[in-house]
Structures are given as C-alpha cells and as structure tokens.
XYZ file of N, CA, C and O in Angstrom:
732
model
N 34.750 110.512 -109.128
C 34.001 109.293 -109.364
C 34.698 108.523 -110.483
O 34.897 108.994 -111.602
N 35.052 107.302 -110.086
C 35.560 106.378 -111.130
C 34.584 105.238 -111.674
O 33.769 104.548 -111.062
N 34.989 105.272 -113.248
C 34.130 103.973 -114.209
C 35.009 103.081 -114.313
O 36.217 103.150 -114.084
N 34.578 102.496 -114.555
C 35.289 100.622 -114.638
C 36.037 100.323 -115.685
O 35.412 100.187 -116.737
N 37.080 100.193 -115.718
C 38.040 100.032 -116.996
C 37.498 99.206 -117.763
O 36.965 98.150 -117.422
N 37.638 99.794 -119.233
C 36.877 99.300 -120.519
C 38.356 98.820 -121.503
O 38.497 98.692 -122.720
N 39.230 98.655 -120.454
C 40.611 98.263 -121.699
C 40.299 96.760 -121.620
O 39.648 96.243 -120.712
N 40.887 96.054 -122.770
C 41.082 94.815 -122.611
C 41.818 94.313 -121.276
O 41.276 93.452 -120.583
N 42.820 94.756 -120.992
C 43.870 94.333 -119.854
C 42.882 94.319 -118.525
O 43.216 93.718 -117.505
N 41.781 94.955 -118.623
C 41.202 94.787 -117.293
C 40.620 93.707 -117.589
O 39.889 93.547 -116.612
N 40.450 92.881 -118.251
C 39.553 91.288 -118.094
C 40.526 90.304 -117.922
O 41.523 90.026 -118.588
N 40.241 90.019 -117.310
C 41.229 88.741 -116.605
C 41.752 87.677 -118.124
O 40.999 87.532 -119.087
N 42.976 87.120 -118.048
C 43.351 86.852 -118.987
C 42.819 85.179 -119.725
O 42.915 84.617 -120.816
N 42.313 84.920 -118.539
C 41.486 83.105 -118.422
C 40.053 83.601 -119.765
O 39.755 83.147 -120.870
N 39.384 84.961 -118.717
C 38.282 85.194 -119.618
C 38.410 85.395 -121.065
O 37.677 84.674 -121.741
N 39.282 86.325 -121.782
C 39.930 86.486 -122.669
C 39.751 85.379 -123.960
O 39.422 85.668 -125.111
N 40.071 84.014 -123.415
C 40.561 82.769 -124.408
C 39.052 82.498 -124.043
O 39.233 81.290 -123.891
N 37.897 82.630 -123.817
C 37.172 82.074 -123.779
C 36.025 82.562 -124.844
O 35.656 83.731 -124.952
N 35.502 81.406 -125.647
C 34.082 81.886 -126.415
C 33.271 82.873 -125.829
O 33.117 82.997 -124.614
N 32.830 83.472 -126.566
C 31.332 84.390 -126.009
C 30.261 83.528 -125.251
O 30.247 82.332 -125.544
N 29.439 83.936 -124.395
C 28.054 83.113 -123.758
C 27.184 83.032 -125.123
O 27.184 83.735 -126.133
N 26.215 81.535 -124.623
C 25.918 81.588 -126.053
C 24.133 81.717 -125.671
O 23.344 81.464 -126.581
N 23.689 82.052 -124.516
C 22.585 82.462 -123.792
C 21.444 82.680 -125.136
O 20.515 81.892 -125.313
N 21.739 84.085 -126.174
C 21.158 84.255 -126.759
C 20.780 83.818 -127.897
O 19.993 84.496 -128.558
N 21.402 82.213 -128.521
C 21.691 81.555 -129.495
C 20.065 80.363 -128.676
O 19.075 79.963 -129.289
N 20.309 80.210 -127.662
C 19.946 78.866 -126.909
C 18.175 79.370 -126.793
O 17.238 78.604 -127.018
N 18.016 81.118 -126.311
C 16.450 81.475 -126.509
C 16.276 81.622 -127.467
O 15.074 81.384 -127.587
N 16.873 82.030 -128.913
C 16.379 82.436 -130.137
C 16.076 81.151 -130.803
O 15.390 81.173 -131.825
N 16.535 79.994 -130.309
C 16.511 78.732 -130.938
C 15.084 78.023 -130.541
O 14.302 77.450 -131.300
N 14.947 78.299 -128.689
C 13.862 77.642 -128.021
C 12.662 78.657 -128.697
O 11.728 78.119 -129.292
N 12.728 80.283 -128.570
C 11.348 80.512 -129.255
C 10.901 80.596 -130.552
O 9.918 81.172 -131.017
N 11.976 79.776 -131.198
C 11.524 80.162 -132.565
C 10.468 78.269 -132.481
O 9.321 78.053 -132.875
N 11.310 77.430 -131.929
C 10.699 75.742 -131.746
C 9.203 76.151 -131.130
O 8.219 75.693 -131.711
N 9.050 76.848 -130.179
C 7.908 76.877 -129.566
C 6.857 77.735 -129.966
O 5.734 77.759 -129.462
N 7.405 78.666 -131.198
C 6.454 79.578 -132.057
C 6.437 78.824 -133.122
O 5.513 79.353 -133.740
N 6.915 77.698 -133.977
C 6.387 76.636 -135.060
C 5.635 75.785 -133.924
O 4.554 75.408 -134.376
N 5.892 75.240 -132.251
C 4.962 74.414 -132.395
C 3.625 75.011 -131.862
O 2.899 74.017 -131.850
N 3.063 75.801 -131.526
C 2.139 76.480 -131.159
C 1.315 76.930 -132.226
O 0.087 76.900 -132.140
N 1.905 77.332 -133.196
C 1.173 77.898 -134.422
C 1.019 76.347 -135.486
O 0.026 76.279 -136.211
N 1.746 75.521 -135.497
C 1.400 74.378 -135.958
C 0.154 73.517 -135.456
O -0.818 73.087 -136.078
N 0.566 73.402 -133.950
C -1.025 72.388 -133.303
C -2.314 73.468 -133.508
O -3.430 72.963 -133.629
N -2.187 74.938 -133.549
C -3.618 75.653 -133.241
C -4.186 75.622 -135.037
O -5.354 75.606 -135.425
N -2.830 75.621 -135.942
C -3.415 75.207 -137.207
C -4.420 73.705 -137.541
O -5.377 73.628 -138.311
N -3.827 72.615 -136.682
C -4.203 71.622 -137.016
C -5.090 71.027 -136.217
O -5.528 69.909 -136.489
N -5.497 71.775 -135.024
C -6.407 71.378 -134.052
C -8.080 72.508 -135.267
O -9.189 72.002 -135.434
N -7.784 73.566 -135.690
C -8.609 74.170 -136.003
C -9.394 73.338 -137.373
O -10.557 73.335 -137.775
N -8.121 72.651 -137.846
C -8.358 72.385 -139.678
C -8.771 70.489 -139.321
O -9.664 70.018 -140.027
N -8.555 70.180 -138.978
C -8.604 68.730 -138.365
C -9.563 68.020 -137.250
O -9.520 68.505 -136.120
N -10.462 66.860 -137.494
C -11.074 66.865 -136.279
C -10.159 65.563 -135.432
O -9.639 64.775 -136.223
N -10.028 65.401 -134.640
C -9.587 64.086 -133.539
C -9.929 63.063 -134.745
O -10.896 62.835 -135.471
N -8.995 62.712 -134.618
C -8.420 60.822 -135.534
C -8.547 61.445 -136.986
O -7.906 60.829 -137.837
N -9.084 62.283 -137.322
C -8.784 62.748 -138.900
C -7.570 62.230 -139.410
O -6.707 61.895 -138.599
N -7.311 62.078 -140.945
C -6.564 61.587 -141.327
C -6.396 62.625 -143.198
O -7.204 62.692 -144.125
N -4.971 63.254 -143.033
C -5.305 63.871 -144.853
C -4.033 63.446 -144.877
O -3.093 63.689 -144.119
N -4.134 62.656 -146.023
C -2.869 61.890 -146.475
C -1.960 62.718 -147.427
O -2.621 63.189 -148.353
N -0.505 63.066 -147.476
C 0.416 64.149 -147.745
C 0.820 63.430 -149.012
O 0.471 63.760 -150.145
N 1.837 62.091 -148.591
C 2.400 61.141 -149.717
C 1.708 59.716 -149.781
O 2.371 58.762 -149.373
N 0.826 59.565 -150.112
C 0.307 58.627 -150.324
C -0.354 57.699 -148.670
O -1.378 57.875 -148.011
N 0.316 57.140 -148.579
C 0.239 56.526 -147.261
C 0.933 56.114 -146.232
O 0.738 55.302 -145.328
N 2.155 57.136 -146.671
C 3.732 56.819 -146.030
C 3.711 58.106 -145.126
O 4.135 57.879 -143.993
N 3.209 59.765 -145.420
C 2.924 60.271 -144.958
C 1.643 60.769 -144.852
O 0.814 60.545 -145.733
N 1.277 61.710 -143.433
C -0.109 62.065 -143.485
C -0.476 62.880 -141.918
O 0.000 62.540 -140.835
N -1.232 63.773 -142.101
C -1.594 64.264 -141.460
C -2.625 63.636 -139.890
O -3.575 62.894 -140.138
N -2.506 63.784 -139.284
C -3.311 62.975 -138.336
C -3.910 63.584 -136.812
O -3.117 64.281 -136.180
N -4.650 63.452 -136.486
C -4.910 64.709 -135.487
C -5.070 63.858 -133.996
O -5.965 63.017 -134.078
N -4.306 63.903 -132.485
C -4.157 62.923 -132.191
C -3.736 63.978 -130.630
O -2.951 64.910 -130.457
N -4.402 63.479 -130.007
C -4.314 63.916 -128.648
C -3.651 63.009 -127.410
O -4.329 62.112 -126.908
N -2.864 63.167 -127.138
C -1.848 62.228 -126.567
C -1.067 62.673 -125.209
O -0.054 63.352 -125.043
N -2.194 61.830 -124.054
C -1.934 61.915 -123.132
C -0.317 61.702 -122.448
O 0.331 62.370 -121.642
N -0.056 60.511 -123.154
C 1.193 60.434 -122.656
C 2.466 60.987 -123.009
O 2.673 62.128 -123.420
N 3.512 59.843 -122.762
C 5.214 60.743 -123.223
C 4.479 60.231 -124.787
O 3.354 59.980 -125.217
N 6.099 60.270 -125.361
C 6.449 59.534 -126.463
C 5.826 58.257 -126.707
O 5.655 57.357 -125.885
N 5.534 58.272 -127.818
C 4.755 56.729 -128.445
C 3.398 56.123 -127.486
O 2.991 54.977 -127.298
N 2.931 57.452 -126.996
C 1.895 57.197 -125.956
C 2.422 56.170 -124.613
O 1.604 55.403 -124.105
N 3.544 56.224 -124.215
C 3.895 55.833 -122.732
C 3.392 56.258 -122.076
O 3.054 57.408 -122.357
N 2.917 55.662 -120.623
C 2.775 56.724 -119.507
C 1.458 57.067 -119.459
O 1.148 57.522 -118.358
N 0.534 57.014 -120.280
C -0.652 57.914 -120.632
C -1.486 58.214 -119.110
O -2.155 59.229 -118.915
N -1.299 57.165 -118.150
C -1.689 57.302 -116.694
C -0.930 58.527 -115.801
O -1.352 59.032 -114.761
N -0.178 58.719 -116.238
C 1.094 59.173 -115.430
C 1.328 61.114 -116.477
O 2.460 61.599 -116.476
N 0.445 61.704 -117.029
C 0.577 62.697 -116.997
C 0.613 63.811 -116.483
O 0.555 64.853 -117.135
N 0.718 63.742 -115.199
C 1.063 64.810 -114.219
C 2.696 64.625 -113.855
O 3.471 65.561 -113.655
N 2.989 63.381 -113.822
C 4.342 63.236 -113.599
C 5.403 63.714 -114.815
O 6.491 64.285 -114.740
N 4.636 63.246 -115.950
C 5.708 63.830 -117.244
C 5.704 65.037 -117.149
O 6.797 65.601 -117.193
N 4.496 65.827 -116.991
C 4.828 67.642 -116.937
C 5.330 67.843 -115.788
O 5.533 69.047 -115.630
N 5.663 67.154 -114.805
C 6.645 67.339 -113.654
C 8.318 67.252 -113.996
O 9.168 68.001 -113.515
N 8.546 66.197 -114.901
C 9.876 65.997 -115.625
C 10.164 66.933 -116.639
O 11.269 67.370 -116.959
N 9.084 67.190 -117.101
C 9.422 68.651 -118.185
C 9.994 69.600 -117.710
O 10.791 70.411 -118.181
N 9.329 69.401 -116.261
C 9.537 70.952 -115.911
C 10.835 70.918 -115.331
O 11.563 71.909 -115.387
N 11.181 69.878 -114.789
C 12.855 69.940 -114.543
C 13.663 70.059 -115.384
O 14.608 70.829 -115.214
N 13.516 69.315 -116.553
C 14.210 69.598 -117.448
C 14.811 71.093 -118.101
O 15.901 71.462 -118.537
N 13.076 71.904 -117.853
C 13.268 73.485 -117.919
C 14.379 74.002 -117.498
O 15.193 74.678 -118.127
N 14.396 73.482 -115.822
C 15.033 73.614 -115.300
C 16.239 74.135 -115.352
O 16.696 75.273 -115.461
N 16.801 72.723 -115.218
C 17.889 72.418 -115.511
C 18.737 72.935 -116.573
O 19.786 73.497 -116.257
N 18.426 72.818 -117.736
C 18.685 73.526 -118.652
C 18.585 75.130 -118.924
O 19.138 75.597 -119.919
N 17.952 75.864 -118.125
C 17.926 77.118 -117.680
C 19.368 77.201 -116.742
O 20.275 77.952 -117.101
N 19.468 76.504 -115.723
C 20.737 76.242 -114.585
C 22.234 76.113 -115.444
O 23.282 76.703 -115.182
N 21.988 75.220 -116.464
C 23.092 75.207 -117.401
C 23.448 76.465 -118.401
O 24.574 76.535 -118.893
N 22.610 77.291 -118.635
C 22.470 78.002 -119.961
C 23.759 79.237 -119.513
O 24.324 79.703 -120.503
N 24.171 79.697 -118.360
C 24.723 80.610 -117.480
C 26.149 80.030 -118.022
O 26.574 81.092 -118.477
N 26.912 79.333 -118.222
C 28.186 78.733 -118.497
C 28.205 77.865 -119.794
O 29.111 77.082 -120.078
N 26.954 78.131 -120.637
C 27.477 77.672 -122.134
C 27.965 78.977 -122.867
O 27.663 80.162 -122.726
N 28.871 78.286 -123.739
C 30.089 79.054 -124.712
C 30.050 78.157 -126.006
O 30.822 78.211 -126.963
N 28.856 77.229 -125.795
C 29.290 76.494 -127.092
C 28.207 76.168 -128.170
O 27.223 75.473 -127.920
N 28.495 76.785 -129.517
C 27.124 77.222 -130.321
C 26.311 75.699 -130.666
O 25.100 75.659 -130.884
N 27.106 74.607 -130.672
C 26.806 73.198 -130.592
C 25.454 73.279 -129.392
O 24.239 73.391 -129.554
N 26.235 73.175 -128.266
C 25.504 72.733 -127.151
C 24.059 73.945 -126.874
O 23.163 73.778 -126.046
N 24.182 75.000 -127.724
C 23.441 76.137 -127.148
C 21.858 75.488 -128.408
O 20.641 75.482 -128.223
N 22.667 75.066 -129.522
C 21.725 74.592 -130.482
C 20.860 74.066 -130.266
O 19.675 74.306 -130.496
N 21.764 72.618 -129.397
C 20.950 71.298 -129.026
C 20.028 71.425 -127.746
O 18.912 70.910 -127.820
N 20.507 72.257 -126.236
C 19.744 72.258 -125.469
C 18.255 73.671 -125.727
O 17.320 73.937 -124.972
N 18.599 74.232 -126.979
C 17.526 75.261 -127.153
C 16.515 74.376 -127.752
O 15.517 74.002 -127.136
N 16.735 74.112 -128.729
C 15.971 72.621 -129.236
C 15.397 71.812 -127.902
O 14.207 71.785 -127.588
N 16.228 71.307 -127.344
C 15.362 70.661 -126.229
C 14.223 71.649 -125.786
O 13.080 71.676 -126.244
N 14.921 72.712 -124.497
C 14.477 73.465 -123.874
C 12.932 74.084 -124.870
O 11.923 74.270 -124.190
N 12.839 74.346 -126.305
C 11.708 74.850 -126.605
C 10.627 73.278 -126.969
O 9.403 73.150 -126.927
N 11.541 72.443 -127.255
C 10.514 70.996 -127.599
C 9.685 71.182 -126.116
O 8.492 71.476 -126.045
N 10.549 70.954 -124.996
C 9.775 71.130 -123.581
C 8.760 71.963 -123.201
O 7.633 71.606 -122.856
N 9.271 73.322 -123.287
C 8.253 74.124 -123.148
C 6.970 74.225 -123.872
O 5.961 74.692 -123.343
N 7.022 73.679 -125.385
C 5.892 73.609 -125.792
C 4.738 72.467 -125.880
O 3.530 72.638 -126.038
N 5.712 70.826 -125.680
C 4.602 70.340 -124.711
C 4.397 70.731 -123.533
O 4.123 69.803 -122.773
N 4.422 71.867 -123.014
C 4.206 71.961 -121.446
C 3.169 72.963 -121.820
O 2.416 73.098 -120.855
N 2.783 73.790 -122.909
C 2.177 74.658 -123.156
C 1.077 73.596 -123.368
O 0.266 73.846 -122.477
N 0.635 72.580 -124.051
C -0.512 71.633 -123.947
C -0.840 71.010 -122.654
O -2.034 70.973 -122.354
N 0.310 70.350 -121.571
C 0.471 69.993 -120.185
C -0.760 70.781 -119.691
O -1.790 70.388 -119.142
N -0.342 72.018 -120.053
C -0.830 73.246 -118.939
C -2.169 73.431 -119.350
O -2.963 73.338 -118.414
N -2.722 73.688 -120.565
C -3.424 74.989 -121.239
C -4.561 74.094 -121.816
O -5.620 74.721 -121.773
N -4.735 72.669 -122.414
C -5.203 71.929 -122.795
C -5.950 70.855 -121.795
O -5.549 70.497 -120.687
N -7.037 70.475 -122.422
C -8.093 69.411 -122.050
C -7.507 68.071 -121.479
O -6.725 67.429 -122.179
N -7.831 67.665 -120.331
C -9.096 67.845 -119.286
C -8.338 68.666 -118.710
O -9.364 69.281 -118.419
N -7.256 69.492 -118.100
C -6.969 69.917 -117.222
C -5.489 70.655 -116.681
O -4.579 70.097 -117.294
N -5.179 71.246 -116.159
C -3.573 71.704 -115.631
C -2.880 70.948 -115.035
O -2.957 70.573 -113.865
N -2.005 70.636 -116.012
C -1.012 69.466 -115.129
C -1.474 67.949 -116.119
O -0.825 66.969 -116.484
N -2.627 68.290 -116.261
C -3.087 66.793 -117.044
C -3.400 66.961 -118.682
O -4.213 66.175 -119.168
N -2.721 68.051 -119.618
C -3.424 68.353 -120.606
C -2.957 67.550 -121.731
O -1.743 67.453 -121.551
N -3.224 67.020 -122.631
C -2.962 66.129 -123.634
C -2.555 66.880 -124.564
O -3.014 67.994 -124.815
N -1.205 66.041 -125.444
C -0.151 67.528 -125.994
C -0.927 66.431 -127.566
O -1.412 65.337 -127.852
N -0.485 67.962 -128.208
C -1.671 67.664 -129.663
C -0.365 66.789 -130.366
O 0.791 67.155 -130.152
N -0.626 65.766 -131.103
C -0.262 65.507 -132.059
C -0.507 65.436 -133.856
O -1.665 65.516 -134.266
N 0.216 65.342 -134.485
C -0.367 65.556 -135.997
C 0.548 64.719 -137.214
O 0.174 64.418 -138.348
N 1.329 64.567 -136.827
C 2.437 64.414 -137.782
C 2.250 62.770 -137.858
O 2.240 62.078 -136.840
N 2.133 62.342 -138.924
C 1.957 60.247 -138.805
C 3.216 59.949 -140.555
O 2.931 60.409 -141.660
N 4.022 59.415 -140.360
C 5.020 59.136 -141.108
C 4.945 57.133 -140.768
O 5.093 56.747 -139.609
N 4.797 56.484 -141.489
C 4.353 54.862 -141.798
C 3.880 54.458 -140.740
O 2.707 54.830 -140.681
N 4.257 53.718 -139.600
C 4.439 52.836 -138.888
C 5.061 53.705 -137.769
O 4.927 53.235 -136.640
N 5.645 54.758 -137.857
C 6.173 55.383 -136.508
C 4.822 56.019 -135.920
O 3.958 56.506 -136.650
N 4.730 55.959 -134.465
C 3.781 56.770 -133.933
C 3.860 58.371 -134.372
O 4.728 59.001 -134.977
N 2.414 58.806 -133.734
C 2.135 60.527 -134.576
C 3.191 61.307 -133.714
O 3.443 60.794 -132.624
N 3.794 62.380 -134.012
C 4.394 63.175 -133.101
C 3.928 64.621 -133.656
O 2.816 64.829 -134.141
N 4.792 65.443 -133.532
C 4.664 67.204 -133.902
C 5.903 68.005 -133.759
O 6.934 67.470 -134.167
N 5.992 69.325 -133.196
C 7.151 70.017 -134.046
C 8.245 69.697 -132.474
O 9.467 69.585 -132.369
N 7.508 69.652 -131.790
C 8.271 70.153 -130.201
C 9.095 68.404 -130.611
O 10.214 68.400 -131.122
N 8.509 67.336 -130.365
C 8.505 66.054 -130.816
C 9.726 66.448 -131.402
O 10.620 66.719 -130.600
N 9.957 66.536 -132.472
C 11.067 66.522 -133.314
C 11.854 67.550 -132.765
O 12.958 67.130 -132.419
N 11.713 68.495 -132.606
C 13.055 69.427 -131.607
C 13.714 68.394 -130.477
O 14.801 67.824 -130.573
N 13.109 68.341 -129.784
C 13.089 67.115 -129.193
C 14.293 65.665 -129.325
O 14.978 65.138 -128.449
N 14.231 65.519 -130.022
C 14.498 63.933 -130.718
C 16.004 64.873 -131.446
O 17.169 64.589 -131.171
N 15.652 65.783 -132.211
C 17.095 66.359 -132.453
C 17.675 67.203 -131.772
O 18.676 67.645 -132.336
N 17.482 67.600 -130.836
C 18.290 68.408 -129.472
C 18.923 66.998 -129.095
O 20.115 66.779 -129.312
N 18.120 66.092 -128.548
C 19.008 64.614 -128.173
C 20.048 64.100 -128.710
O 21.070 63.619 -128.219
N 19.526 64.316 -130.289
C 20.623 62.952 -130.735
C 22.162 64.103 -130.533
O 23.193 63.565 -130.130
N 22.177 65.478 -130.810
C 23.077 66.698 -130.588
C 23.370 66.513 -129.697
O 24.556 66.803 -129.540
N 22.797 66.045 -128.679
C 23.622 66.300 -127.094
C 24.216 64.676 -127.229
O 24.712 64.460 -126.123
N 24.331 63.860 -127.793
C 25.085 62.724 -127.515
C 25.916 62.541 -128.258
O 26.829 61.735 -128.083
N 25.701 63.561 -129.657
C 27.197 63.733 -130.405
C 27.790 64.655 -129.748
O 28.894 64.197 -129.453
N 27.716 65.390 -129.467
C 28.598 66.586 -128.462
C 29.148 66.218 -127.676
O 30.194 66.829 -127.458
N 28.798 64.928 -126.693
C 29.599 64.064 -125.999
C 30.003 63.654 -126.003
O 30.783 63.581 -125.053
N 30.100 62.576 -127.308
C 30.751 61.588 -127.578
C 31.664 62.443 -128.281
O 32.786 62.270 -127.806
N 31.674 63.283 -129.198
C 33.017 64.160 -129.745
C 33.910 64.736 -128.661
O 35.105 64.991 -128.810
N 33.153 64.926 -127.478
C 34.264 65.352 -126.273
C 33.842 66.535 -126.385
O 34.616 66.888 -125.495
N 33.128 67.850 -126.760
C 32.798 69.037 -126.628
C 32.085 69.419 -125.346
O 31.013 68.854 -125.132
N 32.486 70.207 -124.557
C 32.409 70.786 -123.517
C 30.544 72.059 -123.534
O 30.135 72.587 -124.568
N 30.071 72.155 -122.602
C 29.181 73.680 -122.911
C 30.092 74.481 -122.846
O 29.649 75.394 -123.543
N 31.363 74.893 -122.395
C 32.055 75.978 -122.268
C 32.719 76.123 -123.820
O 33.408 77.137 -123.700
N 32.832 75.784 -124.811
C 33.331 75.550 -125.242
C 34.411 74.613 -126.453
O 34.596 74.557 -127.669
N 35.045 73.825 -124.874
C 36.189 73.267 -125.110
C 35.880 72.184 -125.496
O 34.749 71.954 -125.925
N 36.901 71.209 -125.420
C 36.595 69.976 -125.978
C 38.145 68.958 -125.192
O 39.358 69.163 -125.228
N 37.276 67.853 -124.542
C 37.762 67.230 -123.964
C 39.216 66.198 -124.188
O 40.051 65.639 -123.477
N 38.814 66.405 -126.042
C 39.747 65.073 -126.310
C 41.420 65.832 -126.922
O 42.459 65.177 -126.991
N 41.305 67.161 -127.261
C 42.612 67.808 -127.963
C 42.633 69.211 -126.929
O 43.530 70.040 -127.082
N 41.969 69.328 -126.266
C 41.953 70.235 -125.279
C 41.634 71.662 -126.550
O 40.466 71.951 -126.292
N 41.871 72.154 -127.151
C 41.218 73.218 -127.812
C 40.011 73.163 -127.752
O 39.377 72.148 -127.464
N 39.444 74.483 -128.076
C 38.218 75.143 -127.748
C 37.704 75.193 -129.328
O 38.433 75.175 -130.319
N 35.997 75.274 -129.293
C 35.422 74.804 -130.612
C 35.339 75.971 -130.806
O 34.877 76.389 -131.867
C-alpha cells in the first residue's frame, strides 16, 4: 500500500510560487463582524427603546435605536424581501470566490463584506414583522449621516478595500496585475 508523496517535488511547481489559501483569514474576519454585530444590536435593542436617543459627544455623536426596513440610508424600505434576496447572493458569491483567494488584502475585505451581510441577514431573517421581511436594527447616529451599526460599517469598509485592491491591480490569487509579482 502506497501514501502520497509528502516531498516538496511532488507539488507541482506553478503551486509552489503561490500564496497560501486565505479561506481561514476571510471566516475568522466574517465571524468575528457578525459576533460584534449581534452582540451589539441585542445590547442596544435591550438598553434602548425605538427612536431613543443617548447622546455620546454632545450632538455630533449618539446613540439611537432605529429599525430599518430598508438598504442603506433607508432605500428600498418597500422592497425588503428583495434586499435579503441580494444579500443572499452576495453570500453567495463570495463563498464561490473564497476557494481561489491567496490574498490577505482581498480575504480582509470580502470577510468584512461577507460578515456585514450575514449579519443583516440575521435581522432579514429572525426579526419583526417577519422572514424575509425583518428590519435590521440600527443604532449608531454620527451628525447628519443616517443611523447605521457594526455590519453597516464592515460593510462600507470591505467596499472601499475591494476598490483599492482593484484599482492597485491586486489579484484574489494573490498577484497583482500591474508588476506582475505576487503580494
């Protein structure tokens, strides 16, 4: 009975030059986003009533308790079955991608996404009136910007990461488009 060669020379020499998978960088990132935002909204849904208001810095920041049917900045608010339909592709998708990242950049930014998602989808789902229709908690009110929360901000910085990663030319594998070396 033969075992499978454990020398280097048995891995093909392409594999070799290549980064490690970065699989486990991309879940440790998404559950740590989706264990601050879960334990954040059940803090502030418990301590807070709907439209409450405890002011942090004066009136620039502040606490705010805010149930929000829709996307971002309350878009959509009709259309919440369809946004947890886009979430969920997004899951997706980003699950579909996670198999061929090598790159601790890209593993950062789509874990960040991937847990911002999942944890409004954990309100989508689990929250009032309903499955598929649940209103994702908000809390967070900073001046004049609408309220958001933790997923919110994973969110917003998984994004702006995935459009510097592009625009620098960095690859998920890796590489990088514009000097051909690998990050």
């Amino acid at each position: 009975m033969s075992s499978a060669p454990t020398e280097p020379d048995s891995v093909p020499e392409a594999s070799r030059d290549l980064p490690p998978r970065r699989l486990a960088t991309l879940a440790v990132v998404a559950a740590v986003v989706i264990s601050l935002d879960l334990i954040t909204k059940i803090v502030m849904v418990s301590w807070l009533a709907d439209g409450e208001r405890v002011p942090l810095i004066g009136d620039l920041v502040s606490f705010t308790l805010v149930r929000n049917p829709g996307a971002a900045f309350s878009f959509a608010t009709g259309m919440t079955w369809v946004l947890t339909l886009v979430a969920l592709a997004v899951v997706i998708g980003i699950v579909r991608f996670a198999r061929r990242l090598r790159s601790r950049g890209w593993a950062l930014a789509l874990g960040l996404v991937l847990g911002g998602a999942l944890g409004n989808l954990v309100d989508r789902f689990f929250r009032g009136p309903g499955p598929l229709q649940g209103h994702v908690v908000d809390f967070v009110s900073v001046g004049w910007f609408p309220v958001f929360n933790v997923a919110d901000s994973a969110i917003t910085i998984g994004g702006v990461l995935l459009v510097l990663l592009a625009l620098t030319g960095r690859d998920l594998d890796g590489s990088s488009t514009r000097d051909g070396a690998t990050a």
